[in-house]
Coordinates of C-alpha atoms in Angstrom, one line a residue:
X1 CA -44.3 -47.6 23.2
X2 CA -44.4 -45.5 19.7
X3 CA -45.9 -47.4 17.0
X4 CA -45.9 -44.5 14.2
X5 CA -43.7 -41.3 14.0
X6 CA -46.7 -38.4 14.1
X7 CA -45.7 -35.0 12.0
X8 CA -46.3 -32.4 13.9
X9 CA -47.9 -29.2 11.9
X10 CA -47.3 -25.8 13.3
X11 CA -50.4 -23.5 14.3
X12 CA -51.4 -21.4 10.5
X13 CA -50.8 -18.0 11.0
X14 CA -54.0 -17.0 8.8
X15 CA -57.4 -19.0 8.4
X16 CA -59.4 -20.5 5.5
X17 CA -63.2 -18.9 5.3
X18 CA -66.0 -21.2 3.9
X19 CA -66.6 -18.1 1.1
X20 CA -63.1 -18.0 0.1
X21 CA -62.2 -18.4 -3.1
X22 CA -59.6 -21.5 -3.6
X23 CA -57.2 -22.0 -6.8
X24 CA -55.2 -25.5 -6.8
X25 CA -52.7 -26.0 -8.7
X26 CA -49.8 -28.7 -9.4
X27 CA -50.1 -32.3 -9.3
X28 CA -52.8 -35.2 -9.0
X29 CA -52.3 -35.0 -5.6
X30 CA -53.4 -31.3 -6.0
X31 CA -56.8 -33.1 -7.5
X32 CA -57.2 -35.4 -4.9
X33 CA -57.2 -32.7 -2.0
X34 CA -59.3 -30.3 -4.2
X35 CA -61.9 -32.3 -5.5
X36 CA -62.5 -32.5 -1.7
X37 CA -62.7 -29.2 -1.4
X38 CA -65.6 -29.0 -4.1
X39 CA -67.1 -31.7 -2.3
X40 CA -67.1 -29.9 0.7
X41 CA -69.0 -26.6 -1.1
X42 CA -66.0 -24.9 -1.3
X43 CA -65.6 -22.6 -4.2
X44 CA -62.6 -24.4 -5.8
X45 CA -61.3 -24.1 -9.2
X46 CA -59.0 -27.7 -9.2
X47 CA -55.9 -27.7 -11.9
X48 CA -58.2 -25.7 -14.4
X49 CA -55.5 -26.4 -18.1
X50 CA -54.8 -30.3 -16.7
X51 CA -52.8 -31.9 -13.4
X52 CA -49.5 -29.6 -13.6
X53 CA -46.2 -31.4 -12.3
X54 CA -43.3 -29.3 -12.1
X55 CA -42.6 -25.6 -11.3
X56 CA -42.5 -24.0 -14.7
X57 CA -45.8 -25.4 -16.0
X58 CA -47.6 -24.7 -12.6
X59 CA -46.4 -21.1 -13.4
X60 CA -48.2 -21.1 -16.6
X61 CA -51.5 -22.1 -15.3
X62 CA -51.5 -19.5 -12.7
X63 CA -50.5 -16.6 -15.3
X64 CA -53.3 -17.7 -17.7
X65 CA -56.1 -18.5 -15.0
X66 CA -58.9 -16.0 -14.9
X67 CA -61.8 -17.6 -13.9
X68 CA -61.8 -15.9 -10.6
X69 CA -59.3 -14.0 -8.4
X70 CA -58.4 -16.5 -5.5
X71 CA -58.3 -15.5 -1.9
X72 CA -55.7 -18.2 -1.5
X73 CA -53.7 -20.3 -3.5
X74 CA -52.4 -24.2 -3.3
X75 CA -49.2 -25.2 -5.0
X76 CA -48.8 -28.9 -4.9
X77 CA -46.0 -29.7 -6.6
X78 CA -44.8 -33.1 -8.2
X79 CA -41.6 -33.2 -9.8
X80 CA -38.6 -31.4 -11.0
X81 CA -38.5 -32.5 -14.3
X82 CA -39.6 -30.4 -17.7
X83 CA -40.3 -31.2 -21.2
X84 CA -39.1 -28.3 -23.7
X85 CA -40.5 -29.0 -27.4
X86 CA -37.0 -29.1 -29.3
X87 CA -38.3 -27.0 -32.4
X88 CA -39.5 -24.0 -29.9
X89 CA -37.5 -24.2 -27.2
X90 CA -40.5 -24.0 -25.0
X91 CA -41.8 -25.9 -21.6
X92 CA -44.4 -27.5 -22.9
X93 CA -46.9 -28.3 -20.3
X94 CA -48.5 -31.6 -22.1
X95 CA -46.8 -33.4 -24.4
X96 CA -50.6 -34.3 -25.9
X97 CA -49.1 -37.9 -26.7
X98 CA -46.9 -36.5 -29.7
X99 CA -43.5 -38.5 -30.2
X100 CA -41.0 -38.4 -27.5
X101 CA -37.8 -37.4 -29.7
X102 CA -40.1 -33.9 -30.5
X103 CA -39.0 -33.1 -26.7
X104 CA -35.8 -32.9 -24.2
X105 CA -36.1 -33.7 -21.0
X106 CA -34.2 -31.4 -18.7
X107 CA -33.6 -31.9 -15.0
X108 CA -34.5 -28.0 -13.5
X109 CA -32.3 -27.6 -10.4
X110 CA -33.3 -25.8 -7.1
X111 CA -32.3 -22.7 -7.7
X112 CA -34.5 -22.6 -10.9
X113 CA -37.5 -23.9 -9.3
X114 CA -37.0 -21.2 -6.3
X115 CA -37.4 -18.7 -9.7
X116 CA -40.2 -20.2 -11.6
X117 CA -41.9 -20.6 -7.7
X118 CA -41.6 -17.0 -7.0
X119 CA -42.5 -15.5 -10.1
X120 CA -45.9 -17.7 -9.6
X121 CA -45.9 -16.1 -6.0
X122 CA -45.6 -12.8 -7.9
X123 CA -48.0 -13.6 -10.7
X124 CA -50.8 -14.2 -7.9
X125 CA -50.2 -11.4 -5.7
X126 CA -50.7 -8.9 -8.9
X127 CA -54.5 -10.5 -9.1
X128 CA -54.8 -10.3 -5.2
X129 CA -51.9 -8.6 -3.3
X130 CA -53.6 -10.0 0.0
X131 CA -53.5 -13.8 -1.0
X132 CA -52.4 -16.6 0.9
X133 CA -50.1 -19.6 -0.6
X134 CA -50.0 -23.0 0.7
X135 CA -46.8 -25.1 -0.4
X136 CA -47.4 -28.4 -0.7
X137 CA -45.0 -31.5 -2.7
X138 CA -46.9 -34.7 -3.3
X139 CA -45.6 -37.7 -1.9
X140 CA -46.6 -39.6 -5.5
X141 CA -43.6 -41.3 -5.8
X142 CA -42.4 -41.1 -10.0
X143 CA -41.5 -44.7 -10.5
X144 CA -40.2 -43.9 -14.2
X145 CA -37.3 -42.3 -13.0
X146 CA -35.9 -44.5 -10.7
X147 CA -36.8 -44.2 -7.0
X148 CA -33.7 -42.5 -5.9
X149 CA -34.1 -39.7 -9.1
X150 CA -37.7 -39.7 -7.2
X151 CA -36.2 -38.7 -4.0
X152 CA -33.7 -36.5 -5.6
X153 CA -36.7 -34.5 -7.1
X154 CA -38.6 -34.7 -4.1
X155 CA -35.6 -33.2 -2.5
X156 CA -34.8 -30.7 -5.2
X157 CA -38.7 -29.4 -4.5
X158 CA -38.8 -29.5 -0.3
X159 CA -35.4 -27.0 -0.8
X160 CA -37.3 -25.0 -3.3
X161 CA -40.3 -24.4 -1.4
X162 CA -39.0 -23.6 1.5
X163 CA -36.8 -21.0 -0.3
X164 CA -40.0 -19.7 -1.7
X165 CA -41.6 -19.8 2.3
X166 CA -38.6 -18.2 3.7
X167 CA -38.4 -15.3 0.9
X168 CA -42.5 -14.6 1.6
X169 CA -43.0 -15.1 5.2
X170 CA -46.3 -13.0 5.3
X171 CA -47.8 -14.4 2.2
X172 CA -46.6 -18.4 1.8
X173 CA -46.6 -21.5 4.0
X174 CA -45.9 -25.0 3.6
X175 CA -48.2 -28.1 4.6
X176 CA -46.4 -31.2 4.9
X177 CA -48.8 -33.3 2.9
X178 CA -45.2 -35.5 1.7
X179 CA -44.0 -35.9 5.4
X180 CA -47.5 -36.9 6.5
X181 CA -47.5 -39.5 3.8
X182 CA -43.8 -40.9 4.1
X183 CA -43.2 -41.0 7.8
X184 CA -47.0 -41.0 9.2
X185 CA -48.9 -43.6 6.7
X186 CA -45.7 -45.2 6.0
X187 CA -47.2 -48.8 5.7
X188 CA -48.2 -50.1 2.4
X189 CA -52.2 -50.6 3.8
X190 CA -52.2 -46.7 3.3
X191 CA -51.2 -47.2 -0.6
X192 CA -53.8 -48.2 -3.6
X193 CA -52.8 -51.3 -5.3
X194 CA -50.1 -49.3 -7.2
X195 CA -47.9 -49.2 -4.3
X196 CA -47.5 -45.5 -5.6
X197 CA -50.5 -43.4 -5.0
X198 CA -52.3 -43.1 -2.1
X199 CA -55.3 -44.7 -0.6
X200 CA -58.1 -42.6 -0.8
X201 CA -58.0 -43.4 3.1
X202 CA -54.9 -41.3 3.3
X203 CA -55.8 -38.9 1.2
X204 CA -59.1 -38.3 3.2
X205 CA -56.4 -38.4 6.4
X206 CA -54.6 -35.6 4.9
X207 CA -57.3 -33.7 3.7
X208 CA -58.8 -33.4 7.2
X209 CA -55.3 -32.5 8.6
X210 CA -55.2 -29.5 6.3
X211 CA -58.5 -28.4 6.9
X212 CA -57.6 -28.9 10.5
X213 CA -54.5 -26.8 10.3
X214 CA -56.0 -24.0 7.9
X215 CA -59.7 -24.1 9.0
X216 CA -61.3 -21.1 10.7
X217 CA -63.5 -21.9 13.9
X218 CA -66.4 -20.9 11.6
X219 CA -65.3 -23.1 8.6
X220 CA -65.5 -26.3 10.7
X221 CA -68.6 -25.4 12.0
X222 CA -69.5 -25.4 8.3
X223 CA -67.6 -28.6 7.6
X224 CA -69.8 -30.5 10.9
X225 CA -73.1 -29.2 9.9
X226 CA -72.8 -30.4 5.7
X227 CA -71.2 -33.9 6.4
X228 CA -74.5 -35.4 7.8
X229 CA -76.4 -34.1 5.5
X230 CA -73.7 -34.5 2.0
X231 CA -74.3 -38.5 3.7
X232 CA -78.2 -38.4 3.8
X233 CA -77.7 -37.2 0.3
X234 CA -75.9 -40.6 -0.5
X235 CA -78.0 -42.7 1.0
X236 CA -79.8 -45.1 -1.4
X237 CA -82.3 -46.9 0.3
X238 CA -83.8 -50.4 -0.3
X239 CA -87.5 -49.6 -0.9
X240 CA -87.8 -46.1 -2.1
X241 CA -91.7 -46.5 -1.6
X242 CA -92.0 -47.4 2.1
X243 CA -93.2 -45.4 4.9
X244 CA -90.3 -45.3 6.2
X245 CA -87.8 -44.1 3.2
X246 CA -91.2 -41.3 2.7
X247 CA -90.3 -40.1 6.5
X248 CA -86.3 -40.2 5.7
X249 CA -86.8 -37.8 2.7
X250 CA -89.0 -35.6 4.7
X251 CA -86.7 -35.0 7.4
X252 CA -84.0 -34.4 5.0
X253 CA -85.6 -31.7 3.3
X254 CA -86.5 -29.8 6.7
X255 CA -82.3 -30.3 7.4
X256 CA -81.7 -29.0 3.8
X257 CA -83.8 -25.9 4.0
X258 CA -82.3 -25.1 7.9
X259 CA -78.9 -25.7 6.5
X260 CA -79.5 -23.1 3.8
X261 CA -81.1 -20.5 5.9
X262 CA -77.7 -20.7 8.2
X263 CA -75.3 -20.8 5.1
X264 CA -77.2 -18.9 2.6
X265 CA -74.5 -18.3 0.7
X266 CA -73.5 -22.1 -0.4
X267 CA -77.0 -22.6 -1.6
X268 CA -75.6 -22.5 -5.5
X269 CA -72.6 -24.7 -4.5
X270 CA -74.9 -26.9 -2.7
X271 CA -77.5 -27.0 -5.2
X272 CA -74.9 -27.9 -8.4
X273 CA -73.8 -30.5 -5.6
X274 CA -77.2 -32.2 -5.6
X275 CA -77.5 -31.8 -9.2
X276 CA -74.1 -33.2 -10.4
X277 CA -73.6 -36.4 -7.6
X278 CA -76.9 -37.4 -6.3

């Protein structure tokens, strides 16, 4: 008897490296998955101008991001709707809580986001002709516009990005992050009290299917040896001064130095880690 309706994901044809260097882009969803990342001492710049919904503004970020020149790239993208600031006729990527009748709201279609998608596609290749570029649409439902506009857009996006994936087989891929969520974790116990966004339990579910899909052998290797000790880290014990708590702290300072002699080069990441969450 079937209970759930799995989703399979295909074998990736290339492999995420601890060391690489990770740019994501797009929605909140694209925050969820790469604050995990960080978390994970992966070097991850995470929607670096704000959370990014639609095709034309993620573009924007990716031409004006220069903090570093990523090794690969994730596009998570939320909706095909656009704001264009009526006395400029621009996309304006935050409406920084100015009146509404300052802006139109247009509807872009798919054939525009294919456009705004690949010139993004083009704009990252010019920083790093061998990057990789994970598609992604979040499964953030936009209850503003109606649930069926939501699908529409949803819809409008899955045709878009596989467009995109289709036009740049060597360089592009898509990660089914929405099918995971809608046909997968379809049961509300997977939702946070919104009934909109998900749990962070399916968020954490999707984030160890990607890594799954995209990780090297080495990188999980990585991932298996820090998650004991990122937990140690977190653990707040009930009488700091006793023997035992003084033998805890000892032990986890022999695992910190072994782990940074094997990865020396997460020692920064792992040290603004420490500094920023425990």
């Amino acid at each position: 008897m079937e209970l759930q309706t799995p989703v399979i994901i295909p074998p990736s044809s290339f492999k995420i490296e601890s060391i690489e260097k990770i740019l994501f882009v797009g929605s909140c969803f694209a925050d969820s998955i790469g604050r995990r990342f960080q978390g994970d001492l992966f070097q991850a710049a995470v929607n670096p101008y704000g959370v990014m919904y639609n095709p034309a503004s993620i573009l924007h970020t990716i031409q004006e991001f220069s903090k570093f020149v990523p090794d690969i790239a994730v596009i998570t993208l939320g909706t095909n709707h656009i704001y264009i600031e009526r006395s400029t006729g621009n996309i304006v990527d935050n409406c920084q809580k100015r009146p509404q009748q300052l802006f139109e709201e247009k509807v872009l279609n798919v054939d525009e986001c294919t456009e705004y998608l690949l010139q993004a596609v083009q704009a990252l290749q010019e920083k790093n002709p061998a990057i990789q570029i994970i598609f992604t649409v979040s499964p953030i439902r936009y209850k503003k516009y109606g649930f069926h506009e939501s699908q529409l857009s949803k819809a409008t996006l899955l045709l878009a990005s596989d467009n995109v994936v289709k036009a740049q087989p060597g360089c592009s891929s898509y990660f089914p992050a929405y099918e995971i969520m809608m046909d997968f974790l379809r049961d509300y116990r997977f939702y946070s009290p919104d009934m909109i966004h998900p749990s962070e339990q399916a968020v954490d579910y999707i984030y160890e299917q990607f890594v799954q899909t995209y990780g090297s052998a080495d990188t999980l290797d990585f991932l298996a040896a820090w998650k004991p000790l990122k937990d140690a880290l977190h653990h707040r014990p009930f009488r700091p001064d006793s023997e035992e708590n003084q033998r805890f702290q000892t032990a986890l300072e022999f695992k910190i130095k072994a782990f940074q002699e094997r990865y020396p080069e997460a020692k920064t990441l792992f040290d603004a880690y420490k500094a920023n969450n425990c």
